mmCIF file with all atom_site columns, C-alpha atoms in Angstrom:
data_model
loop_
_atom_site.group_PDB
_atom_site.id
_atom_site.type_symbol
_atom_site.label_atom_id
_atom_site.label_alt_id
_atom_site.label_comp_id
_atom_site.label_asym_id
_atom_site.label_entity_id
_atom_site.label_seq_id
_atom_site.pdbx_PDB_ins_code
_atom_site.Cartn_x
_atom_site.Cartn_y
_atom_site.Cartn_z
_atom_site.occupancy
_atom_site.B_iso_or_equiv
_atom_site.pdbx_formal_charge
_atom_site.auth_seq_id
_atom_site.auth_comp_id
_atom_site.auth_asym_id
_atom_site.auth_atom_id
_atom_site.pdbx_PDB_model_num
ATOM 1   C CA . MET A 1 1   ? 26.864  18.952  -11.056 1.00 0.00 ? 1   MET A CA 1
ATOM 2   C CA . GLY A 1 2   ? 26.563  16.289  -13.767 1.00 0.00 ? 2   GLY A CA 1
ATOM 3   C CA . GLU A 1 3   ? 29.097  14.077  -12.021 1.00 0.00 ? 3   GLU A CA 1
ATOM 4   C CA . ASN A 1 4   ? 27.157  14.334  -8.771  1.00 0.00 ? 4   ASN A CA 1
ATOM 5   C CA . VAL A 1 5   ? 23.949  13.310  -10.540 1.00 0.00 ? 5   VAL A CA 1
ATOM 6   C CA . ASP A 1 6   ? 25.714  10.372  -12.204 1.00 0.00 ? 6   ASP A CA 1
ATOM 7   C CA . GLU A 1 7   ? 27.223  9.329   -8.892  1.00 0.00 ? 7   GLU A CA 1
ATOM 8   C CA . LEU A 1 8   ? 23.822  9.475   -7.194  1.00 0.00 ? 8   LEU A CA 1
ATOM 9   C CA . PHE A 1 9   ? 22.208  7.526   -10.018 1.00 0.00 ? 9   PHE A CA 1
ATOM 10  C CA . ASN A 1 10  ? 24.898  4.837   -9.950  1.00 0.00 ? 10  ASN A CA 1
ATOM 11  C CA . LYS A 1 11  ? 24.558  4.466   -6.183  1.00 0.00 ? 11  LYS A CA 1
ATOM 12  C CA . LEU A 1 12  ? 20.793  4.227   -6.468  1.00 0.00 ? 12  LEU A CA 1
ATOM 13  C CA . LEU A 1 13  ? 21.079  1.678   -9.251  1.00 0.00 ? 13  LEU A CA 1
ATOM 14  C CA . GLU A 1 14  ? 23.583  -0.403  -7.312  1.00 0.00 ? 14  GLU A CA 1
ATOM 15  C CA . ASP A 1 15  ? 21.446  -0.332  -4.163  1.00 0.00 ? 15  ASP A CA 1
ATOM 16  C CA . ILE A 1 16  ? 18.328  -1.384  -6.057  1.00 0.00 ? 16  ILE A CA 1
ATOM 17  C CA . ARG A 1 17  ? 20.266  -3.978  -8.080  1.00 0.00 ? 17  ARG A CA 1
ATOM 18  C CA . ASN A 1 18  ? 21.330  -5.595  -4.820  1.00 0.00 ? 18  ASN A CA 1
ATOM 19  C CA . PHE A 1 19  ? 17.804  -5.360  -3.454  1.00 0.00 ? 19  PHE A CA 1
ATOM 20  C CA . SER A 1 20  ? 16.069  -8.720  -3.877  1.00 0.00 ? 20  SER A CA 1
ATOM 21  C CA . ILE A 1 21  ? 12.624  -10.075 -3.172  1.00 0.00 ? 21  ILE A CA 1
ATOM 22  C CA . SER A 1 22  ? 12.197  -13.763 -2.337  1.00 0.00 ? 22  SER A CA 1
ATOM 23  C CA . ASP A 1 23  ? 14.550  -15.639 -4.645  1.00 0.00 ? 23  ASP A CA 1
ATOM 24  C CA . TYR A 1 24  ? 14.727  -13.210 -7.581  1.00 0.00 ? 24  TYR A CA 1
ATOM 25  C CA . ASN A 1 25  ? 15.995  -9.706  -8.266  1.00 0.00 ? 25  ASN A CA 1
ATOM 26  C CA . ILE A 1 26  ? 13.664  -6.939  -9.331  1.00 0.00 ? 26  ILE A CA 1
ATOM 27  C CA . VAL A 1 27  ? 16.291  -5.134  -11.391 1.00 0.00 ? 27  VAL A CA 1
ATOM 28  C CA . LYS A 1 28  ? 17.451  -6.840  -14.584 1.00 0.00 ? 28  LYS A CA 1
ATOM 29  C CA . GLU A 1 29  ? 20.132  -6.011  -17.143 1.00 0.00 ? 29  GLU A CA 1
ATOM 30  C CA . GLU A 1 30  ? 20.023  -7.100  -20.763 1.00 0.00 ? 30  GLU A CA 1
ATOM 31  C CA . ASN A 1 31  ? 22.089  -5.881  -23.713 1.00 0.00 ? 31  ASN A CA 1
ATOM 32  C CA . GLY A 1 32  ? 23.387  -2.991  -21.647 1.00 0.00 ? 32  GLY A CA 1
ATOM 33  C CA . GLU A 1 33  ? 19.880  -1.828  -20.743 1.00 0.00 ? 33  GLU A CA 1
ATOM 34  C CA . VAL A 1 34  ? 18.676  -1.656  -17.136 1.00 0.00 ? 34  VAL A CA 1
ATOM 35  C CA . TYR A 1 35  ? 14.994  -2.213  -16.446 1.00 0.00 ? 35  TYR A CA 1
ATOM 36  C CA . LEU A 1 36  ? 12.633  -3.267  -13.686 1.00 0.00 ? 36  LEU A CA 1
ATOM 37  C CA . GLU A 1 37  ? 11.414  -6.850  -13.817 1.00 0.00 ? 37  GLU A CA 1
ATOM 38  C CA . GLU A 1 38  ? 7.761   -7.089  -14.851 1.00 0.00 ? 38  GLU A CA 1
ATOM 39  C CA . SER A 1 39  ? 7.467   -10.842 -14.477 1.00 0.00 ? 39  SER A CA 1
ATOM 40  C CA . ASN A 1 40  ? 4.189   -12.685 -14.021 1.00 0.00 ? 40  ASN A CA 1
ATOM 41  C CA . LYS A 1 41  ? 5.733   -13.889 -10.769 1.00 0.00 ? 41  LYS A CA 1
ATOM 42  C CA . PHE A 1 42  ? 4.023   -10.889 -9.206  1.00 0.00 ? 42  PHE A CA 1
ATOM 43  C CA . ILE A 1 43  ? 0.632   -12.538 -9.755  1.00 0.00 ? 43  ILE A CA 1
ATOM 44  C CA . PRO A 1 44  ? -1.122  -14.009 -7.777  1.00 0.00 ? 44  PRO A CA 1
ATOM 45  C CA . ARG A 1 45  ? 1.365   -14.130 -4.921  1.00 0.00 ? 45  ARG A CA 1
ATOM 46  C CA . VAL A 1 46  ? 1.801   -12.173 -1.732  1.00 0.00 ? 46  VAL A CA 1
ATOM 47  C CA . ILE A 1 47  ? 4.931   -10.086 -2.250  1.00 0.00 ? 47  ILE A CA 1
ATOM 48  C CA . ILE A 1 48  ? 6.457   -8.081  0.598   1.00 0.00 ? 48  ILE A CA 1
ATOM 49  C CA . PHE A 1 49  ? 8.943   -5.358  -0.302  1.00 0.00 ? 49  PHE A CA 1
ATOM 50  C CA . ASP A 1 50  ? 11.200  -4.726  2.704   1.00 0.00 ? 50  ASP A CA 1
ATOM 51  C CA . LEU A 1 51  ? 12.588  -1.321  1.773   1.00 0.00 ? 51  LEU A CA 1
ATOM 52  C CA . TYR A 1 52  ? 14.559  -0.601  4.929   1.00 0.00 ? 52  TYR A CA 1
ATOM 53  C CA . PRO A 1 53  ? 17.941  -1.429  3.326   1.00 0.00 ? 53  PRO A CA 1
ATOM 54  C CA . LEU A 1 54  ? 17.344  1.585   1.039   1.00 0.00 ? 54  LEU A CA 1
ATOM 55  C CA . SER A 1 55  ? 17.483  5.278   1.912   1.00 0.00 ? 55  SER A CA 1
ATOM 56  C CA . ILE A 1 56  ? 14.206  7.210   2.046   1.00 0.00 ? 56  ILE A CA 1
ATOM 57  C CA . GLU A 1 57  ? 14.899  8.791   -1.356  1.00 0.00 ? 57  GLU A CA 1
ATOM 58  C CA . GLU A 1 58  ? 15.680  5.392   -2.863  1.00 0.00 ? 58  GLU A CA 1
ATOM 59  C CA . GLN A 1 59  ? 12.500  4.011   -1.320  1.00 0.00 ? 59  GLN A CA 1
ATOM 60  C CA . ARG A 1 60  ? 10.432  6.788   -2.869  1.00 0.00 ? 60  ARG A CA 1
ATOM 61  C CA . ILE A 1 61  ? 11.973  6.314   -6.299  1.00 0.00 ? 61  ILE A CA 1
ATOM 62  C CA . LEU A 1 62  ? 11.481  2.551   -6.209  1.00 0.00 ? 62  LEU A CA 1
ATOM 63  C CA . ILE A 1 63  ? 7.875   2.850   -5.022  1.00 0.00 ? 63  ILE A CA 1
ATOM 64  C CA . ASP A 1 64  ? 7.174   5.398   -7.758  1.00 0.00 ? 64  ASP A CA 1
ATOM 65  C CA . ILE A 1 65  ? 8.538   2.995   -10.385 1.00 0.00 ? 65  ILE A CA 1
ATOM 66  C CA . LEU A 1 66  ? 6.629   -0.002  -9.029  1.00 0.00 ? 66  LEU A CA 1
ATOM 67  C CA . LEU A 1 67  ? 3.353   1.915   -8.842  1.00 0.00 ? 67  LEU A CA 1
ATOM 68  C CA . GLU A 1 68  ? 3.810   3.220   -12.386 1.00 0.00 ? 68  GLU A CA 1
ATOM 69  C CA . ILE A 1 69  ? 4.379   -0.315  -13.683 1.00 0.00 ? 69  ILE A CA 1
ATOM 70  C CA . ALA A 1 70  ? 1.342   -1.656  -11.810 1.00 0.00 ? 70  ALA A CA 1
ATOM 71  C CA . TYR A 1 71  ? -0.916  1.179   -12.986 1.00 0.00 ? 71  TYR A CA 1
ATOM 72  C CA . GLU A 1 72  ? 0.099   1.015   -16.644 1.00 0.00 ? 72  GLU A CA 1
ATOM 73  C CA . LYS A 1 73  ? -0.049  -2.799  -16.749 1.00 0.00 ? 73  LYS A CA 1
ATOM 74  C CA . TYR A 1 74  ? -3.507  -3.056  -15.204 1.00 0.00 ? 74  TYR A CA 1
ATOM 75  C CA . LYS A 1 75  ? -4.774  -0.157  -17.284 1.00 0.00 ? 75  LYS A CA 1
ATOM 76  C CA . SER A 1 76  ? -3.673  -1.917  -20.478 1.00 0.00 ? 76  SER A CA 1
ATOM 77  C CA . TRP A 1 77  ? -5.188  -5.190  -19.301 1.00 0.00 ? 77  TRP A CA 1
ATOM 78  C CA . LYS A 1 78  ? -8.520  -3.480  -18.675 1.00 0.00 ? 78  LYS A CA 1
ATOM 79  C CA . PHE A 1 79  ? -8.603  -2.065  -22.197 1.00 0.00 ? 79  PHE A CA 1
ATOM 80  C CA . ASN A 1 80  ? -7.790  -5.538  -23.554 1.00 0.00 ? 80  ASN A CA 1
ATOM 81  C CA . ASN A 1 81  ? -10.651 -7.096  -21.578 1.00 0.00 ? 81  ASN A CA 1
ATOM 82  C CA . LYS A 1 82  ? -8.257  -8.963  -19.316 1.00 0.00 ? 82  LYS A CA 1
ATOM 83  C CA . THR A 1 83  ? -9.552  -9.034  -15.760 1.00 0.00 ? 83  THR A CA 1
ATOM 84  C CA . ASP A 1 84  ? -7.361  -9.269  -12.694 1.00 0.00 ? 84  ASP A CA 1
ATOM 85  C CA . ILE A 1 85  ? -7.040  -7.490  -9.379  1.00 0.00 ? 85  ILE A CA 1
ATOM 86  C CA . LEU A 1 86  ? -4.091  -6.315  -7.329  1.00 0.00 ? 86  LEU A CA 1
ATOM 87  C CA . GLY A 1 87  ? -4.095  -5.041  -3.764  1.00 0.00 ? 87  GLY A CA 1
ATOM 88  C CA . ILE A 1 88  ? -1.360  -2.533  -2.928  1.00 0.00 ? 88  ILE A CA 1
ATOM 89  C CA . VAL A 1 89  ? -0.512  -1.961  0.738   1.00 0.00 ? 89  VAL A CA 1
ATOM 90  C CA . ILE A 1 90  ? 1.863   0.862   1.672   1.00 0.00 ? 90  ILE A CA 1
ATOM 91  C CA . GLU A 1 91  ? 3.226   0.860   5.225   1.00 0.00 ? 91  GLU A CA 1
ATOM 92  C CA . GLU A 1 92  ? 4.463   4.111   6.772   1.00 0.00 ? 92  GLU A CA 1
ATOM 93  C CA . ALA A 1 93  ? 2.321   5.843   4.160   1.00 0.00 ? 93  ALA A CA 1
ATOM 94  C CA . HIS A 1 94  ? 2.979   9.312   5.573   1.00 0.00 ? 94  HIS A CA 1
ATOM 95  C CA . ARG A 1 95  ? 6.568   9.008   4.322   1.00 0.00 ? 95  ARG A CA 1
ATOM 96  C CA . PHE A 1 96  ? 5.392   8.626   0.726   1.00 0.00 ? 96  PHE A CA 1
ATOM 97  C CA . ALA A 1 97  ? 1.961   10.270  0.561   1.00 0.00 ? 97  ALA A CA 1
ATOM 98  C CA . SER A 1 98  ? 2.830   13.622  2.144   1.00 0.00 ? 98  SER A CA 1
ATOM 99  C CA . LYS A 1 99  ? 3.041   16.956  0.329   1.00 0.00 ? 99  LYS A CA 1
ATOM 100 C CA . ASN A 1 100 ? 6.843   16.823  0.452   1.00 0.00 ? 100 ASN A CA 1
ATOM 101 C CA . SER A 1 101 ? 7.084   13.501  -1.377  1.00 0.00 ? 101 SER A CA 1
ATOM 102 C CA . GLU A 1 102 ? 7.348   13.246  -5.170  1.00 0.00 ? 102 GLU A CA 1
ATOM 103 C CA . VAL A 1 103 ? 5.705   9.816   -5.184  1.00 0.00 ? 103 VAL A CA 1
ATOM 104 C CA . SER A 1 104 ? 2.514   11.237  -3.640  1.00 0.00 ? 104 SER A CA 1
ATOM 105 C CA . SER A 1 105 ? 1.202   12.194  -7.101  1.00 0.00 ? 105 SER A CA 1
ATOM 106 C CA . ARG A 1 106 ? 1.486   8.563   -8.214  1.00 0.00 ? 106 ARG A CA 1
ATOM 107 C CA . ILE A 1 107 ? -0.307  7.349   -5.087  1.00 0.00 ? 107 ILE A CA 1
ATOM 108 C CA . SER A 1 108 ? -2.980  9.996   -5.661  1.00 0.00 ? 108 SER A CA 1
ATOM 109 C CA . LEU A 1 109 ? -3.489  8.770   -9.234  1.00 0.00 ? 109 LEU A CA 1
ATOM 110 C CA . ILE A 1 110 ? -4.010  5.190   -8.067  1.00 0.00 ? 110 ILE A CA 1
ATOM 111 C CA . ALA A 1 111 ? -6.322  6.339   -5.268  1.00 0.00 ? 111 ALA A CA 1
ATOM 112 C CA . ARG A 1 112 ? -8.460  8.221   -7.829  1.00 0.00 ? 112 ARG A CA 1
ATOM 113 C CA . GLU A 1 113 ? -8.439  5.874   -10.794 1.00 0.00 ? 113 GLU A CA 1
ATOM 114 C CA . GLY A 1 114 ? -6.925  2.565   -9.743  1.00 0.00 ? 114 GLY A CA 1
ATOM 115 C CA . ARG A 1 115 ? -10.232 0.914   -8.858  1.00 0.00 ? 115 ARG A CA 1
ATOM 116 C CA . LYS A 1 116 ? -11.373 1.258   -12.487 1.00 0.00 ? 116 LYS A CA 1
ATOM 117 C CA . PHE A 1 117 ? -8.528  -1.013  -13.536 1.00 0.00 ? 117 PHE A CA 1
ATOM 118 C CA . GLY A 1 118 ? -8.588  -3.520  -10.681 1.00 0.00 ? 118 GLY A CA 1
ATOM 119 C CA . LEU A 1 119 ? -6.103  -1.803  -8.381  1.00 0.00 ? 119 LEU A CA 1
ATOM 120 C CA . GLY A 1 120 ? -6.934  -1.560  -4.689  1.00 0.00 ? 120 GLY A CA 1
ATOM 121 C CA . LEU A 1 121 ? -5.014  0.673   -2.284  1.00 0.00 ? 121 LEU A CA 1
ATOM 122 C CA . ILE A 1 122 ? -4.477  0.352   1.470   1.00 0.00 ? 122 ILE A CA 1
ATOM 123 C CA . LEU A 1 123 ? -2.455  2.972   3.331   1.00 0.00 ? 123 LEU A CA 1
ATOM 124 C CA . VAL A 1 124 ? -1.092  2.249   6.809   1.00 0.00 ? 124 VAL A CA 1
ATOM 125 C CA . SER A 1 125 ? 0.136   5.171   8.892   1.00 0.00 ? 125 SER A CA 1
ATOM 126 C CA . GLN A 1 126 ? 0.684   6.264   12.474  1.00 0.00 ? 126 GLN A CA 1
ATOM 127 C CA . VAL A 1 127 ? 0.531   9.896   11.339  1.00 0.00 ? 127 VAL A CA 1
ATOM 128 C CA . PRO A 1 128 ? -2.590  10.080  9.145   1.00 0.00 ? 128 PRO A CA 1
ATOM 129 C CA . SER A 1 129 ? -2.733  13.876  9.280   1.00 0.00 ? 129 SER A CA 1
ATOM 130 C CA . SER A 1 130 ? 0.484   14.019  7.219   1.00 0.00 ? 130 SER A CA 1
ATOM 131 C CA . ILE A 1 131 ? -1.145  12.359  4.200   1.00 0.00 ? 131 ILE A CA 1
ATOM 132 C CA . ILE A 1 132 ? -2.318  14.875  1.600   1.00 0.00 ? 132 ILE A CA 1
ATOM 133 C CA . GLU A 1 133 ? -6.031  15.533  1.174   1.00 0.00 ? 133 GLU A CA 1
ATOM 134 C CA . ASP A 1 134 ? -5.986  14.584  -2.523  1.00 0.00 ? 134 ASP A CA 1
ATOM 135 C CA . ILE A 1 135 ? -5.324  11.029  -1.370  1.00 0.00 ? 135 ILE A CA 1
ATOM 136 C CA . THR A 1 136 ? -7.383  10.779  1.823   1.00 0.00 ? 136 THR A CA 1
ATOM 137 C CA . SER A 1 137 ? -10.461 12.165  0.058   1.00 0.00 ? 137 SER A CA 1
ATOM 138 C CA . GLN A 1 138 ? -10.403 9.107   -2.222  1.00 0.00 ? 138 GLN A CA 1
ATOM 139 C CA . LEU A 1 139 ? -10.217 6.542   0.581   1.00 0.00 ? 139 LEU A CA 1
ATOM 140 C CA . ASN A 1 140 ? -13.624 5.024   1.249   1.00 0.00 ? 140 ASN A CA 1
ATOM 141 C CA . THR A 1 141 ? -13.016 3.098   4.482   1.00 0.00 ? 141 THR A CA 1
ATOM 142 C CA . PHE A 1 142 ? -10.953 3.833   7.588   1.00 0.00 ? 142 PHE A CA 1
ATOM 143 C CA . ILE A 1 143 ? -9.834  1.344   10.237  1.00 0.00 ? 143 ILE A CA 1
ATOM 144 C CA . LEU A 1 144 ? -8.667  3.401   13.194  1.00 0.00 ? 144 LEU A CA 1
ATOM 145 C CA . LEU A 1 145 ? -6.728  2.361   16.262  1.00 0.00 ? 145 LEU A CA 1
ATOM 146 C CA . LYS A 1 146 ? -6.570  4.529   19.377  1.00 0.00 ? 146 LYS A CA 1
ATOM 147 C CA . ILE A 1 147 ? -5.768  8.148   18.514  1.00 0.00 ? 147 ILE A CA 1
ATOM 148 C CA . ILE A 1 148 ? -4.935  10.845  21.050  1.00 0.00 ? 148 ILE A CA 1
ATOM 149 C CA . ASN A 1 149 ? -2.830  13.271  19.017  1.00 0.00 ? 149 ASN A CA 1
ATOM 150 C CA . PRO A 1 150 ? -4.910  16.476  18.593  1.00 0.00 ? 150 PRO A CA 1
ATOM 151 C CA . LYS A 1 151 ? -3.719  17.021  15.021  1.00 0.00 ? 151 LYS A CA 1
ATOM 152 C CA . ASP A 1 152 ? -4.643  13.486  13.983  1.00 0.00 ? 152 ASP A CA 1
ATOM 153 C CA . LEU A 1 153 ? -7.992  13.733  15.782  1.00 0.00 ? 153 LEU A CA 1
ATOM 154 C CA . GLU A 1 154 ? -8.787  16.929  13.873  1.00 0.00 ? 154 GLU A CA 1
ATOM 155 C CA . PHE A 1 155 ? -7.837  15.150  10.657  1.00 0.00 ? 155 PHE A CA 1
ATOM 156 C CA . ILE A 1 156 ? -10.297 12.338  11.461  1.00 0.00 ? 156 ILE A CA 1
ATOM 157 C CA . ARG A 1 157 ? -12.998 14.872  12.325  1.00 0.00 ? 157 ARG A CA 1
ATOM 158 C CA . LYS A 1 158 ? -12.635 16.570  8.925   1.00 0.00 ? 158 LYS A CA 1
ATOM 159 C CA . THR A 1 159 ? -12.177 13.357  6.944   1.00 0.00 ? 159 THR A CA 1
ATOM 160 C CA . CYS A 1 160 ? -15.081 11.515  8.592   1.00 0.00 ? 160 CYS A CA 1
ATOM 161 C CA . PRO A 1 161 ? -17.629 14.285  9.313   1.00 0.00 ? 161 PRO A CA 1
ATOM 162 C CA . TYR A 1 162 ? -20.409 11.700  9.546   1.00 0.00 ? 162 TYR A CA 1
ATOM 163 C CA . LEU A 1 163 ? -18.756 10.066  12.588  1.00 0.00 ? 163 LEU A CA 1
ATOM 164 C CA . SER A 1 164 ? -20.942 10.636  15.642  1.00 0.00 ? 164 SER A CA 1
ATOM 165 C CA . ARG A 1 165 ? -19.671 12.327  18.777  1.00 0.00 ? 165 ARG A CA 1
ATOM 166 C CA . GLU A 1 166 ? -19.934 9.064   20.720  1.00 0.00 ? 166 GLU A CA 1
ATOM 167 C CA . TYR A 1 167 ? -17.740 7.170   18.294  1.00 0.00 ? 167 TYR A CA 1
ATOM 168 C CA . PHE A 1 168 ? -15.316 10.057  18.036  1.00 0.00 ? 168 PHE A CA 1
ATOM 169 C CA . GLU A 1 169 ? -14.874 10.106  21.805  1.00 0.00 ? 169 GLU A CA 1
ATOM 170 C CA . ALA A 1 170 ? -14.541 6.312   21.857  1.00 0.00 ? 170 ALA A CA 1
ATOM 171 C CA . LEU A 1 171 ? -11.645 6.632   19.417  1.00 0.00 ? 171 LEU A CA 1
ATOM 172 C CA . THR A 1 172 ? -9.499  8.195   22.140  1.00 0.00 ? 172 THR A CA 1
ATOM 173 C CA . LYS A 1 173 ? -10.241 5.358   24.574  1.00 0.00 ? 173 LYS A CA 1
ATOM 174 C CA . LEU A 1 174 ? -9.905  2.244   22.427  1.00 0.00 ? 174 LEU A CA 1
ATOM 175 C CA . GLU A 1 175 ? -8.226  -0.698  24.112  1.00 0.00 ? 175 GLU A CA 1
ATOM 176 C CA . THR A 1 176 ? -5.253  -2.514  22.632  1.00 0.00 ? 176 THR A CA 1
ATOM 177 C CA . GLY A 1 177 ? -6.504  -4.893  19.953  1.00 0.00 ? 177 GLY A CA 1
ATOM 178 C CA . SER A 1 178 ? -9.641  -2.880  19.203  1.00 0.00 ? 178 SER A CA 1
ATOM 179 C CA . CYS A 1 179 ? -10.329 -0.567  16.275  1.00 0.00 ? 179 CYS A CA 1
ATOM 180 C CA . LEU A 1 180 ? -13.031 1.716   14.965  1.00 0.00 ? 180 LEU A CA 1
ATOM 181 C CA . ALA A 1 181 ? -14.102 0.920   11.406  1.00 0.00 ? 181 ALA A CA 1
ATOM 182 C CA . VAL A 1 182 ? -16.025 3.509   9.423   1.00 0.00 ? 182 VAL A CA 1
ATOM 183 C CA . GLY A 1 183 ? -16.766 4.009   5.735   1.00 0.00 ? 183 GLY A CA 1
ATOM 184 C CA . LEU A 1 184 ? -18.387 2.410   2.711   1.00 0.00 ? 184 LEU A CA 1
ATOM 185 C CA . ALA A 1 185 ? -17.330 -1.110  3.692   1.00 0.00 ? 185 ALA A CA 1
ATOM 186 C CA . LEU A 1 186 ? -19.796 -1.016  6.600   1.00 0.00 ? 186 LEU A CA 1
ATOM 187 C CA . LYS A 1 187 ? -23.422 0.040   6.895   1.00 0.00 ? 187 LYS A CA 1
ATOM 188 C CA . ASN A 1 188 ? -22.638 1.738   10.191  1.00 0.00 ? 188 ASN A CA 1
ATOM 189 C CA . PRO A 1 189 ? -19.476 2.579   12.149  1.00 0.00 ? 189 PRO A CA 1
ATOM 190 C CA . ALA A 1 190 ? -18.413 -0.259  14.421  1.00 0.00 ? 190 ALA A CA 1
ATOM 191 C CA . ILE A 1 191 ? -15.843 -0.996  17.094  1.00 0.00 ? 191 ILE A CA 1
ATOM 192 C CA . LEU A 1 192 ? -14.139 -4.263  16.213  1.00 0.00 ? 192 LEU A CA 1
ATOM 193 C CA . LYS A 1 193 ? -11.805 -6.618  18.011  1.00 0.00 ? 193 LYS A CA 1
ATOM 194 C CA . VAL A 1 194 ? -8.714  -7.468  15.965  1.00 0.00 ? 194 VAL A CA 1
ATOM 195 C CA . ILE A 1 195 ? -8.006  -11.211 15.855  1.00 0.00 ? 195 ILE A CA 1
ATOM 196 C CA . LYS A 1 196 ? -4.704  -12.501 17.125  1.00 0.00 ? 196 LYS A CA 1
ATOM 197 C CA . SER A 1 197 ? -1.931  -12.864 14.574  1.00 0.00 ? 197 SER A CA 1
ATOM 198 C CA . VAL A 1 198 ? -1.473  -16.234 12.912  1.00 0.00 ? 198 VAL A CA 1
ATOM 199 C CA . GLU A 1 199 ? 1.973   -17.780 12.855  1.00 0.00 ? 199 GLU A CA 1
ATOM 200 C CA . VAL A 1 200 ? 3.084   -18.930 9.430   1.00 0.00 ? 200 VAL A CA 1
ATOM 201 C CA . GLY A 1 201 ? 6.199   -20.631 8.205   1.00 0.00 ? 201 GLY A CA 1
ATOM 202 C CA . GLY A 1 202 ? 6.931   -17.888 5.733   1.00 0.00 ? 202 GLY A CA 1
ATOM 203 C CA . THR A 1 203 ? 6.759   -19.921 2.537   1.00 0.00 ? 203 THR A CA 1
ATOM 204 C CA . GLU A 1 204 ? 4.431   -18.982 -0.278  1.00 0.00 ? 204 GLU A CA 1
ATOM 205 C CA . GLU A 1 205 ? 2.632   -22.325 0.063   1.00 0.00 ? 205 GLU A CA 1
ATOM 206 C CA . ASP A 1 206 ? 1.850   -21.634 3.734   1.00 0.00 ? 206 ASP A CA 1
ATOM 207 C CA . ILE A 1 207 ? 0.465   -18.198 2.908   1.00 0.00 ? 207 ILE A CA 1
ATOM 208 C CA . ASP A 1 208 ? -1.592  -19.544 0.000   1.00 0.00 ? 208 ASP A CA 1
ATOM 209 C CA . ASN A 1 209 ? -3.116  -22.257 2.200   1.00 0.00 ? 209 ASN A CA 1
ATOM 210 C CA . ILE A 1 210 ? -4.031  -19.809 4.952   1.00 0.00 ? 210 ILE A CA 1
ATOM 211 C CA . ILE A 1 211 ? -5.638  -17.444 2.456   1.00 0.00 ? 211 ILE A CA 1
ATOM 212 C CA . ARG A 1 212 ? -7.624  -20.291 0.906   1.00 0.00 ? 212 ARG A CA 1
ATOM 213 C CA . GLU A 1 213 ? -8.849  -21.390 4.332   1.00 0.00 ? 213 GLU A CA 1
ATOM 214 C CA . ARG A 1 214 ? -10.121 -17.884 5.061   1.00 0.00 ? 214 ARG A CA 1
ATOM 215 C CA . ILE A 1 215 ? -11.937 -17.321 1.802   1.00 0.00 ? 215 ILE A CA 1
ATOM 216 C CA . LEU A 1 216 ? -15.697 -17.506 2.352   1.00 0.00 ? 216 LEU A CA 1
ATOM 217 C CA . TYR A 1 217 ? -18.653 -18.333 0.141   1.00 0.00 ? 217 TYR A CA 1
ATOM 218 C CA . GLY A 1 218 ? -16.733 -20.430 -2.347  1.00 0.00 ? 218 GLY A CA 1
ATOM 219 C CA . SER A 1 219 ? -14.389 -17.707 -3.601  1.00 0.00 ? 219 SER A CA 1
ATOM 220 C CA . LYS A 1 220 ? -11.182 -19.052 -5.080  1.00 0.00 ? 220 LYS A CA 1
ATOM 221 C CA . ILE A 1 221 ? -7.632  -17.918 -5.583  1.00 0.00 ? 221 ILE A CA 1
ATOM 222 C CA . ASN A 1 222 ? -6.009  -19.305 -8.705  1.00 0.00 ? 222 ASN A CA 1
ATOM 223 C CA . SER A 1 223 ? -2.542  -20.608 -8.041  1.00 0.00 ? 223 SER A CA 1
#
């Protein structure tokens, strides 16, 4: 049994060691110790973790580690009067925030307490009903595309009880490119038209420039 665990660990370590983001690795080795990079390179850049090269179990372990690092770092910064914010977006959230996923407890912790330390959380899912209630109950705004699955519709009904019948029925008839937004971010529910995607070159400079152009009312992003 021990050999199987060691073999699994070594495979996981090798997979993650070979897993890189941009031009640097996220796993480092020093003096025989293996640790996850906690470089300031993470701030204030847009970092996309493409986890598809990893198995689902490896993805869950890596996400759990990354979320733990983010939570502990921002918690310590808050207590040291250092202010900063980090937005965490998790695609295919039902794979990690379901009752059968070990990482769901970490996501739940950030959903409950992250905002106190400058951590924001966005979950993206095509199967929202699979996300555990401990997490969905902490989400304050929902942006919903067309939903016709009865189970997901029932989930929305329970999660957003204040949604009127008219809006609820409209949810099943939304056109491509339209969404229903409801929650604390808006005074009232609203059907919105999603803007067309913007083509970017993929470099950090391009992304930074586009973000700066879209910031309103004099807000700034420090580079």
